[in-house]
Coordinates of C-alpha atoms and ligand atoms in Angstrom, one line a residue:
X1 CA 208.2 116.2 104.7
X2 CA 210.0 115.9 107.9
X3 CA 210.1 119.5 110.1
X4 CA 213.4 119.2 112.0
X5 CA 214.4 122.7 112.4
X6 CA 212.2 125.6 112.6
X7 CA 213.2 129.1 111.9
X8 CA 211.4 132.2 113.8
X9 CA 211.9 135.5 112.1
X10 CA 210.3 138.0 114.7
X11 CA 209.9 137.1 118.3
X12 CA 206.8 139.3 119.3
X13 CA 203.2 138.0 120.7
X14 CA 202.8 135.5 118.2
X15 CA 206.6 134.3 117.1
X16 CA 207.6 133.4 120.8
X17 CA 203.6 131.9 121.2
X18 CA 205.1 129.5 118.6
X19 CA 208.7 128.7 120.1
X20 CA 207.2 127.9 123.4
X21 CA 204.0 125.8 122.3
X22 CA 206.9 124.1 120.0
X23 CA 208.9 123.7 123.4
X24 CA 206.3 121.5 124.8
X25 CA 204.7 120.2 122.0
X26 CA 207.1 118.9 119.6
X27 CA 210.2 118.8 121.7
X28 CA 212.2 116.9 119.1
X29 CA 212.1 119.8 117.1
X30 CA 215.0 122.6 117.2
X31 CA 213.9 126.3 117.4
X32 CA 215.8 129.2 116.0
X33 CA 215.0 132.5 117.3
X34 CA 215.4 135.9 115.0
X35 CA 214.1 139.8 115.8
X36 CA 215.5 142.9 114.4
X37 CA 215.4 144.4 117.6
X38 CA 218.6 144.1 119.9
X39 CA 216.3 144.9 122.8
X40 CA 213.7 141.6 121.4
X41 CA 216.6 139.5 121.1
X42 CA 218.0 140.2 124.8
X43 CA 214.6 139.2 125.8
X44 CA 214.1 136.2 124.4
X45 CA 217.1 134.7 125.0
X46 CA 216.6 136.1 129.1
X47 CA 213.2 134.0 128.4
X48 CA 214.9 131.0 127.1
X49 CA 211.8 130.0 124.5
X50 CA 214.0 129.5 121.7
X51 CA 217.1 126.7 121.4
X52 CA 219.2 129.5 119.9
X53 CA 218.8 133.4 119.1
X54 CA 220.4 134.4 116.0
X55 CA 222.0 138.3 115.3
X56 CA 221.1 137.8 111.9
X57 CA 218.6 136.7 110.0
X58 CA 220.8 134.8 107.3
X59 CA 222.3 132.9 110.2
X60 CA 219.1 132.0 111.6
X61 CA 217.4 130.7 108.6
X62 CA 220.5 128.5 107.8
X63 CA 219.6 124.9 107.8
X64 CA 215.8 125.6 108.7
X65 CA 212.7 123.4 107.2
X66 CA 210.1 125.2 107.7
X67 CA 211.0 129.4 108.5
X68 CA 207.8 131.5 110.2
X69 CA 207.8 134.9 109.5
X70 CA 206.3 136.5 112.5
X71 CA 206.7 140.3 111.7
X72 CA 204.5 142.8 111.0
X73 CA 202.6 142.7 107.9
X74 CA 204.6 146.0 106.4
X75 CA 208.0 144.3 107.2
X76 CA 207.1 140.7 105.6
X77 CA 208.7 141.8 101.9
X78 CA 211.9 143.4 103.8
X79 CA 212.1 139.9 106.4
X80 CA 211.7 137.6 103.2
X81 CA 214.1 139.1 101.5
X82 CA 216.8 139.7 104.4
X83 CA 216.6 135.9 105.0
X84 CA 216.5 135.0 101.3
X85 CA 220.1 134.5 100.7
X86 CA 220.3 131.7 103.7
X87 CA 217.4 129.6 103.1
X88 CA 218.0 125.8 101.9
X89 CA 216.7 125.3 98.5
X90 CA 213.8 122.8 99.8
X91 CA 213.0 124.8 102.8
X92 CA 209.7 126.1 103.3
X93 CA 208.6 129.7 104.1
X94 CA 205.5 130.4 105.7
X95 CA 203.9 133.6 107.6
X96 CA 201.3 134.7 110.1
X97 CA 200.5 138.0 109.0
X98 CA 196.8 138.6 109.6
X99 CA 196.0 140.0 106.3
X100 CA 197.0 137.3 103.5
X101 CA 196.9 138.4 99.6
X102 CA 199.1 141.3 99.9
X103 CA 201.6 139.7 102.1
X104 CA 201.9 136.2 99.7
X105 CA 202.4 138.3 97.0
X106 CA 204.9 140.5 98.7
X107 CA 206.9 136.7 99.7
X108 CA 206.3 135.1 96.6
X109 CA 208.4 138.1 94.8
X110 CA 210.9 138.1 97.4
X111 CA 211.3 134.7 97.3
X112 CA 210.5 133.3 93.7
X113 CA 212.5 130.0 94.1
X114 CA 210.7 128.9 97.2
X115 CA 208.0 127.1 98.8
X116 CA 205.7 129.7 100.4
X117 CA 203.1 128.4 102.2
X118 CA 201.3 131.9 104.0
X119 CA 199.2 131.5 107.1
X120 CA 197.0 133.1 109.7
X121 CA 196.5 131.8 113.5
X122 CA 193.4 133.4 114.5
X123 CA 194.5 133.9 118.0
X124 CA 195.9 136.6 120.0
X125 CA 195.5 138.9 122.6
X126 CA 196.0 142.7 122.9
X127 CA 199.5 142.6 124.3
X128 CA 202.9 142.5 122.6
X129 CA 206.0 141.6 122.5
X130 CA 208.2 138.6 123.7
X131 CA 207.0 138.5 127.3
X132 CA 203.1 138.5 126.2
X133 CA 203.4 135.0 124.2
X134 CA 202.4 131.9 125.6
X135 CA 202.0 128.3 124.8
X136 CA 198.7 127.5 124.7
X137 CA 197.4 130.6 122.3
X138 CA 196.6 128.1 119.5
X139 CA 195.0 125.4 121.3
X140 CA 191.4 125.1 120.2
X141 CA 191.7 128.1 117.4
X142 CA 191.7 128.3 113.8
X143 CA 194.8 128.6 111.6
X144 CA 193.9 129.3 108.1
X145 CA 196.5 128.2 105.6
X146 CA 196.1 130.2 101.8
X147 CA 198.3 128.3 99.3
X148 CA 198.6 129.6 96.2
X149 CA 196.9 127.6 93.5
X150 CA 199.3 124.8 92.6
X151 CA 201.4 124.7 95.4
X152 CA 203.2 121.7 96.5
X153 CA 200.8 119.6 98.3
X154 CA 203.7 117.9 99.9
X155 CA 204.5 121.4 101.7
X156 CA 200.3 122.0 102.6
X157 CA 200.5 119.4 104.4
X158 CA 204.0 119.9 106.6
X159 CA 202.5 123.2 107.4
X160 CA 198.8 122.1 108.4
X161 CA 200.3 119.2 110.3
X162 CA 202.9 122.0 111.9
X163 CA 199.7 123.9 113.4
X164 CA 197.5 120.6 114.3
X165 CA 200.9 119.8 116.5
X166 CA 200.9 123.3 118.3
X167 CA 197.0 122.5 119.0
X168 CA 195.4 124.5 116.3
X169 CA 192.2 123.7 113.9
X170 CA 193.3 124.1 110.3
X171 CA 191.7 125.3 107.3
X172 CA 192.7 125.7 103.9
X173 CA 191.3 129.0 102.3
X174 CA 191.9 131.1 99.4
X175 CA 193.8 133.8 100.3
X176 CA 191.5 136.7 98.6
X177 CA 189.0 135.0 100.6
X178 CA 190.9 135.2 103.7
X179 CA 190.9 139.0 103.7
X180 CA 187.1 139.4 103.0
X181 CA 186.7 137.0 106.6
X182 CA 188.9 138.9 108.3
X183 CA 187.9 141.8 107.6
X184 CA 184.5 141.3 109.2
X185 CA 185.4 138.9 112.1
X186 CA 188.7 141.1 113.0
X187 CA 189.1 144.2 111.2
X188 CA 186.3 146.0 111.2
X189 CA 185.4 145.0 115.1
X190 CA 188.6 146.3 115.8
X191 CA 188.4 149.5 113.6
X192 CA 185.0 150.0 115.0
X193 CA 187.0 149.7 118.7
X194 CA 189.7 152.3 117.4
X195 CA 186.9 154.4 116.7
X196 CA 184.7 154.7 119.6
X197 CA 187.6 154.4 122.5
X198 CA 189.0 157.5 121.0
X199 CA 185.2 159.1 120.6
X200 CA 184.6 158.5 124.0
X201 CA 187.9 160.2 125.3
X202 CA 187.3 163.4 122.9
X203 CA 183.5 164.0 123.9
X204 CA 183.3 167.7 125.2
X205 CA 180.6 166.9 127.5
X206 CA 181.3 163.8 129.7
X207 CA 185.1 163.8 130.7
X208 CA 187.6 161.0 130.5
X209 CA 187.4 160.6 134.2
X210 CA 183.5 159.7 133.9
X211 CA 184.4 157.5 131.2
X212 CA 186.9 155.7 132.7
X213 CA 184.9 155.3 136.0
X214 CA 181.6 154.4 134.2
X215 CA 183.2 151.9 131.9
X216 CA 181.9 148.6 133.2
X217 CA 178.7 150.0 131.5
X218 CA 180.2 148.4 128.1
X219 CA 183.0 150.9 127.3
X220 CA 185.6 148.5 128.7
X221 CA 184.5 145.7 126.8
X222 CA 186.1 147.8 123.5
X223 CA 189.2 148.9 125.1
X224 CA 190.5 145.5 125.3
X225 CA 190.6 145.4 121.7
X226 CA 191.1 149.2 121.0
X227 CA 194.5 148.7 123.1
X228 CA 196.0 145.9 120.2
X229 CA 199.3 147.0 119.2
X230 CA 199.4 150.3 116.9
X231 CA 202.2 149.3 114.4
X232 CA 200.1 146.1 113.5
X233 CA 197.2 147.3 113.0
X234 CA 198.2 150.3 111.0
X235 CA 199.8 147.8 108.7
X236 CA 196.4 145.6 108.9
X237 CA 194.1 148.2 107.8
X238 CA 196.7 149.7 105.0
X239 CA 197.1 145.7 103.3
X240 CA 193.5 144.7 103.6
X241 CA 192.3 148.3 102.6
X242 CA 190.0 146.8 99.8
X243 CA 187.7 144.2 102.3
X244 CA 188.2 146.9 104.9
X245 CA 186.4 149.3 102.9
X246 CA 183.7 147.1 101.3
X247 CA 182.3 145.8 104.8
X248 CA 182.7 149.5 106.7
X249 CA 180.2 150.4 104.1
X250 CA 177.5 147.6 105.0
X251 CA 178.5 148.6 108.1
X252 CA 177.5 152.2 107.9
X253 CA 174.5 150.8 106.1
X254 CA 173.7 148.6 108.8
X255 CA 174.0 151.2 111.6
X256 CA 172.0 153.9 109.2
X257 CA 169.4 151.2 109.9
X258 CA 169.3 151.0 113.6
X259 CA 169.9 155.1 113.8
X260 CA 166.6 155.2 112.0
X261 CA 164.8 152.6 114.0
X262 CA 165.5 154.5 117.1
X263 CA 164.6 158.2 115.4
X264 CA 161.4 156.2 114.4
X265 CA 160.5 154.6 117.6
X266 CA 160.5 151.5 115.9
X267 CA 161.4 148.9 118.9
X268 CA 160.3 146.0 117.4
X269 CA 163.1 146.3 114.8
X270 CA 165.7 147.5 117.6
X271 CA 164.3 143.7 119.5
X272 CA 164.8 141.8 116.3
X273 CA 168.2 142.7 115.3
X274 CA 169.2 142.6 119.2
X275 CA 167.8 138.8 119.2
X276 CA 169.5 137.8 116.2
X277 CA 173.2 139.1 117.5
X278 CA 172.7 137.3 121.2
X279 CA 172.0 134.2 118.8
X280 CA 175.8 134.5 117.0
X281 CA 177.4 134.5 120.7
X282 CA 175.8 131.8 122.1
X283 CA 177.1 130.3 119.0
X284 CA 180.1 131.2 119.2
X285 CA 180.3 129.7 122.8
X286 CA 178.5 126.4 121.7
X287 CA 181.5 126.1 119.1
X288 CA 184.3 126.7 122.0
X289 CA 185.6 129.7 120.7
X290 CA 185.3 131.7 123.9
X291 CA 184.4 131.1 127.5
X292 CA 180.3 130.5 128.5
X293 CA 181.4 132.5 131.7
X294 CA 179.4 135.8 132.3
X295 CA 181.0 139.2 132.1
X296 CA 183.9 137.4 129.8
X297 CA 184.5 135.4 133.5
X298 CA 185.4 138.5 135.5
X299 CA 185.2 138.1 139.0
X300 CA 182.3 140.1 141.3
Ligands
LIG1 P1 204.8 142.0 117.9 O1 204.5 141.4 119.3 O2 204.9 143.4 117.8 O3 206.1 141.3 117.4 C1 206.7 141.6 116.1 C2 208.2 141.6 116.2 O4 208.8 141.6 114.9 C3 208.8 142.8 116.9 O5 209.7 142.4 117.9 C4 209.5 143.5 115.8 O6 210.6 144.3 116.3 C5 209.9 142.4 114.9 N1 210.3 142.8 113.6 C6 209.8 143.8 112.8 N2 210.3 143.8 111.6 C7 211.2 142.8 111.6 C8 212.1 142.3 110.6 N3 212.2 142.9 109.4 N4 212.9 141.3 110.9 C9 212.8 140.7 112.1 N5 212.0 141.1 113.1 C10 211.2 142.2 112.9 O7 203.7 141.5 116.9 P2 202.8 140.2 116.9 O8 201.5 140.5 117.6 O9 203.5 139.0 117.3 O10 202.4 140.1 115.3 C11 203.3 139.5 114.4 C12 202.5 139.1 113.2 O11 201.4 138.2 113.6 C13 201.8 140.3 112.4 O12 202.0 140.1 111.0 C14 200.4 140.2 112.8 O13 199.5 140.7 111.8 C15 200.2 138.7 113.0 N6 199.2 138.3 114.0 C16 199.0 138.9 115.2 C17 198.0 138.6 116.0 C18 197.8 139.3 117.3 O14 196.7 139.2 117.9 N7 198.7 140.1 117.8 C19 197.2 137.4 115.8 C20 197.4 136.7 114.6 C21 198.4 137.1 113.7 P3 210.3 145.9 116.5 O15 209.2 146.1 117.5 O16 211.6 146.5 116.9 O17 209.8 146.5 115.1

């Protein structure tokens, strides 16, 4: 299944990350560009990622192969359906939303006589926006592709081999599955960064000044992620409520644990579990999903 022409419906971090690593890594390949913002659209085509930038969505689907939906994950049934009436019949319609069993179903209904193939790049940073995408994001990360049982395998494969071009890792997952993942690598981390950010700034006793100027103490560290764009995660937390809720309460369990352990004196325990977490990031290192550089390579 040849992709030709490839349709981008929403032109933020991760929709203009894919233009321009499709820029200069498959340059054969024809990008059209779509946001509902006028202000989005000015920007992208100022930042010349895209071959064209539709006004409309129908317009820019017109003709695609493969059509990304790169909104937020409360806006994927509305973007499915605006572009439903320009789609070729044997185009296919994927995503990147980072939660997936709400969002397939929500394009499966909007778009019952298509091939939907939903994914999730597990890459980002904490910026938005058009001018915040770049083309390397995907190199070296995961993309996790959740076909629905007895999809076309024909279409699988044009989207797995659509993400190994832009540099990415791929793996096939069930989408139910997807969410529980997610919900502990992503999710939770950042609800848990949500949390204590806006802890920290609401404490009566230490001010916001003393927090600010104290932060390389480990404070910083969470802002990075408690600063991720509001709109997305709201509609992150409100799709994948279910996972959400089931790990926050091993969570809660979890950190019940260590409260007593400290209560208690007990320091071996506080070593043990302390040992065990350094072990999961020099794993994660060893696997060359982050940097081995100290202090997340900040200079001194
Ligand atoms: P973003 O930078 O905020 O970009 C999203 C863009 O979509 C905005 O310009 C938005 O315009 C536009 N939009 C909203 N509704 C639309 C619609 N119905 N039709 C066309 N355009 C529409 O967000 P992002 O970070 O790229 O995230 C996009 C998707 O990627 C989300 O589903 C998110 O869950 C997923 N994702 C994000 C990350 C990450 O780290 N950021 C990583 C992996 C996956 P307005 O601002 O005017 O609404």
């Amino acid at each position: 299944m040849a992709i030709e022409r490839v349709a981008i419906v929403g032109l933020g971090l991760i929709g203009s990350s894919i233009a321009r690593a499709i820029g200069e890594r498959l340059p054969a390949v024809t990008v059209t560009g779509h946001d509902a913002s006028d202000a989005v659209r000015a920007a992208a085509h100022e930042l010349g990622f895209c071959d064209t930038i539709a006004d409309d969505p129908v317009a820019a689907v017109t003709d695609a192969d493969l059509v990304i939906l790169a909104v937020p994950v409360g806006r994927m049934a509305d973007a499915a359906a605006a572009i439903a009436p320009g789609l070729k019949a044997d185009a296919i319609i994927s995503d990147v939303g980072s939660s997936k069993a709400g969002v397939a179903n929500a394009l499966a209904a909007a778009l019952p006589d298509h091939v939907v193939i939903p994914a999730h790049p597990v890459a980002g940073t904490e910026n938005s926006g058009p001018a915040a995408g770049f083309s390397t994001l995907f190199e070296g990360r995961w993309c996790i592709v959740t076909p629905a049982a007895g999809a076309s395998e024909d279409a699988v494969t044009a989207v797995t081999s659509f993400w190994q071009a832009l540099g990415a890792r791929v793996e096939l997952m069930d989408a139910a599955h997807h969410d529980m993942v997610l919900a502990v690598t992503s999710h939770l981390p950042h609800l848990i960064a949500y949390t204590i950010v806006g802890t920290a700034s609401e404490l009566e006793e230490v001010t916001e000044s003393e927090v600010i100027k104290y932060s390389a103490g480990g404070f910083r560290d969470f802002t990075r992620i408690a600063a991720s764009d509001p709109v997305m995660w709201r509609d992150v937390f409100l799709a994948n409520r279910d996972a959400v809720l089931a790990t926050l309460q091993r969570f809660n369990e979890d950190l019940t644990v260590l409260q007593q352990a400290i209560r208690r004196g007990d320091g071996a325990k506080l070593e043990d579990w302390f040992t065990r977490t350094r072990a999961i990031r020099r794993s994660i290192i060893e696997q060359g999903q982050d940097d081995a550089a100290p202090d997340f390579g900040r200079k001194h």
